[in-house]
Amino acid sequence: MAEARPRVWVSQPLFDDIVGRLGEWFELDATREVTAWSQQAIADRLRDADGAVVTLNERIGAEEVAGAGRLRAIANVGVGYNNLDVAALEARGIVATNTPDVLTETTADMAFALMMAAARRITEGERWLRAGRWTQWSFDTMLGGDVHGSTLGILGMGRIGQGIARRGALGFGMRVLYHNRSRLPERIESNSRAAWVDFDTLLAESDHLVLVLPYSAQTRHVINASALAKMKPGATLTNIARGGLVDEDALADALANGRLASAALDVFEGEPAVNPKLLALDNIVLTPHVGSASLATRRAMASLAVDNLIAALG
Ligand code: GLV
């Protein structure tokens, strides 16, 4: 009798031709519609699976894998993996993989797009125009801040942070500062044209602060009321990492009282729900967690996750 093929669960629709490659090796349980899986439903899908391809929507830890006796590998489609409790998975011998590198440049592009949109009030201006409020050109309409020649601050200097730094220094003549728990080797600093500073200096000197650090219990609300109070008056804040890095109520206050000029957020603590205080503000750019969402990059991410799973299941 032929041996049963390993079973693989794919939690969300990706690209049929890419997911289809898994069918050459495995029995495929591929989700066809975008689905909000409950924790119980995730546990049910994993129960008979040998492997899974999941996205940041699916939170998987000890409880979800408790009944998954055959599960050997989880391939996360994304570079951030705070949705996975890696220690709990490791304790059960389950390998977890992510998709770094393939999204670096696309996500760095998006950070720049958001930072520029916040600085130059692009979405605010568009809303104003569409509302029919542009009745005459005037000299002082939508005055914003400059990006070129200003000081760019990067909190979290991994691959994406370095891509943002290169764009700032080489493309826009910016002075680039960064803060990371550990200072990077000199070669990387000089390739990125970035100088390490302590956290408070980064806050005080950045005209445009961009968050690109991993989210964890230690980094939750790293930008809170006290950090916001230390930021340069009139600065902008851009977050393309994870929403929980920012205390959104405190940010809303800093935007409402003009302490910060503007902000751009691609990620939210309770996403897809967005804090109503943020929605009520004009000086903020809001996008639906699409930092890596170019077609080519999303295909590359899906493809890498599929390759990772095939390799992990051997
Ligand atoms: C997206 O947020 C990712 O981590 O890849």
PDB file of N, CA and C and ligand atoms in Angstrom, residues 56 76-83 99 103 107 160 240-242 266-267 271 289-292 298 301, ligand 1:
ATOM      1  N   LEU A  56       0.350  36.478   9.034  1.00  0.00           N
ATOM      2  CA  LEU A  56       0.356  37.179  10.324  1.00  0.00           C
ATOM      3  C   LEU A  56      -1.018  37.197  10.992  1.00  0.00           C
ATOM      4  N   ASN A  76       5.827  30.813   7.903  1.00  0.00           N
ATOM      5  CA  ASN A  76       5.105  32.077   8.022  1.00  0.00           C
ATOM      6  C   ASN A  76       5.378  32.905   6.769  1.00  0.00           C
ATOM      7  N   VAL A  77       4.313  33.441   6.171  1.00  0.00           N
ATOM      8  CA  VAL A  77       4.509  34.301   4.995  1.00  0.00           C
ATOM      9  C   VAL A  77       4.647  35.725   5.498  1.00  0.00           C
ATOM     10  N   GLY A  78       5.871  36.149   5.761  1.00  0.00           N
ATOM     11  CA  GLY A  78       6.115  37.467   6.333  1.00  0.00           C
ATOM     12  C   GLY A  78       7.464  37.427   7.023  1.00  0.00           C
ATOM     13  N   VAL A  79       8.043  38.600   7.191  1.00  0.00           N
ATOM     14  CA  VAL A  79       9.334  38.627   7.890  1.00  0.00           C
ATOM     15  C   VAL A  79       9.119  38.680   9.398  1.00  0.00           C
ATOM     16  N   GLY A  80       8.107  39.442   9.841  1.00  0.00           N
ATOM     17  CA  GLY A  80       7.790  39.504  11.273  1.00  0.00           C
ATOM     18  C   GLY A  80       7.083  38.211  11.663  1.00  0.00           C
ATOM     19  N   TYR A  81       7.380  37.702  12.849  1.00  0.00           N
ATOM     20  CA  TYR A  81       6.740  36.441  13.242  1.00  0.00           C
ATOM     21  C   TYR A  81       6.258  36.481  14.693  1.00  0.00           C
ATOM     22  N   ASN A  82       5.830  37.678  15.118  1.00  0.00           N
ATOM     23  CA  ASN A  82       5.309  37.797  16.483  1.00  0.00           C
ATOM     24  C   ASN A  82       3.969  37.077  16.637  1.00  0.00           C
ATOM     25  N   ASN A  83       3.368  36.644  15.522  1.00  0.00           N
ATOM     26  CA  ASN A  83       2.154  35.817  15.589  1.00  0.00           C
ATOM     27  C   ASN A  83       2.470  34.388  16.031  1.00  0.00           C
ATOM     28  N   THR A  99       9.999  34.905   5.939  1.00  0.00           N
ATOM     29  CA  THR A  99      10.423  35.262   4.571  1.00  0.00           C
ATOM     30  C   THR A  99      11.195  36.589   4.546  1.00  0.00           C
ATOM     31  N   LEU A 103      11.500  40.911   0.768  1.00  0.00           N
ATOM     32  CA  LEU A 103      10.609  42.083   0.892  1.00  0.00           C
ATOM     33  C   LEU A 103      11.342  43.348   1.322  1.00  0.00           C
ATOM     34  N   THR A 107       9.567  47.091   1.082  1.00  0.00           N
ATOM     35  CA  THR A 107       9.100  47.655   2.345  1.00  0.00           C
ATOM     36  C   THR A 107       9.821  48.969   2.650  1.00  0.00           C
ATOM     37  N   ILE A 160      15.623  46.044   6.542  1.00  0.00           N
ATOM     38  CA  ILE A 160      14.720  47.078   6.017  1.00  0.00           C
ATOM     39  C   ILE A 160      15.200  48.459   6.472  1.00  0.00           C
ATOM     40  N   ILE A 240       6.060  51.199  10.083  1.00  0.00           N
ATOM     41  CA  ILE A 240       5.755  50.134   9.115  1.00  0.00           C
ATOM     42  C   ILE A 240       6.069  48.765   9.720  1.00  0.00           C
ATOM     43  N   ALA A 241       6.219  48.702  11.059  1.00  0.00           N
ATOM     44  CA  ALA A 241       6.646  47.434  11.670  1.00  0.00           C
ATOM     45  C   ALA A 241       5.445  46.702  12.277  1.00  0.00           C
ATOM     46  N   ARG A 242       5.101  47.028  13.509  1.00  0.00           N
ATOM     47  CA  ARG A 242       3.912  46.449  14.136  1.00  0.00           C
ATOM     48  C   ARG A 242       3.247  47.544  14.964  1.00  0.00           C
ATOM     49  N   ASP A 266       1.163  52.218   8.922  1.00  0.00           N
ATOM     50  CA  ASP A 266       0.710  51.107   8.072  1.00  0.00           C
ATOM     51  C   ASP A 266       0.226  49.950   8.933  1.00  0.00           C
ATOM     52  N   VAL A 267       0.434  50.060  10.249  1.00  0.00           N
ATOM     53  CA  VAL A 267       0.140  48.956  11.172  1.00  0.00           C
ATOM     54  C   VAL A 267      -0.510  49.529  12.431  1.00  0.00           C
ATOM     55  N   GLU A 271      -5.350  45.978  14.751  1.00  0.00           N
ATOM     56  CA  GLU A 271      -5.775  45.857  13.353  1.00  0.00           C
ATOM     57  C   GLU A 271      -6.523  44.546  13.098  1.00  0.00           C
ATOM     58  N   HIS A 289      -1.811  47.937   6.357  1.00  0.00           N
ATOM     59  CA  HIS A 289      -0.740  46.935   6.497  1.00  0.00           C
ATOM     60  C   HIS A 289      -0.335  46.354   5.131  1.00  0.00           C
ATOM     61  N   VAL A 290       0.206  47.235   4.298  1.00  0.00           N
ATOM     62  CA  VAL A 290       0.559  46.848   2.926  1.00  0.00           C
ATOM     63  C   VAL A 290       2.033  47.145   2.613  1.00  0.00           C
ATOM     64  N   GLY A 291       2.865  47.133   3.637  1.00  0.00           N
ATOM     65  CA  GLY A 291       4.272  47.513   3.448  1.00  0.00           C
ATOM     66  C   GLY A 291       4.989  46.712   2.367  1.00  0.00           C
ATOM     67  N   SER A 292       4.692  45.427   2.285  1.00  0.00           N
ATOM     68  CA  SER A 292       5.401  44.582   1.299  1.00  0.00           C
ATOM     69  C   SER A 292       4.520  44.259   0.098  1.00  0.00           C
ATOM     70  N   ARG A 298       4.981  40.106  -3.142  1.00  0.00           N
ATOM     71  CA  ARG A 298       4.074  39.142  -2.506  1.00  0.00           C
ATOM     72  C   ARG A 298       4.233  37.756  -3.151  1.00  0.00           C
ATOM     73  N   MET A 301       7.397  36.303  -1.663  1.00  0.00           N
ATOM     74  CA  MET A 301       7.194  35.860  -0.274  1.00  0.00           C
ATOM     75  C   MET A 301       6.476  34.509  -0.240  1.00  0.00           C
TER      76      MET A 301
HETATM   77  C1  GLV B   1       4.603  41.997   7.323  1.00  0.00           C
HETATM   78  O1  GLV B   1       4.170  42.725   8.152  1.00  0.00           O
HETATM   79  C2  GLV B   1       5.745  41.160   7.518  1.00  0.00           C
HETATM   80  O2  GLV B   1       6.202  41.024   8.653  1.00  0.00           O
HETATM   81  O3  GLV B   1       6.245  40.604   6.534  1.00  0.00           O
END
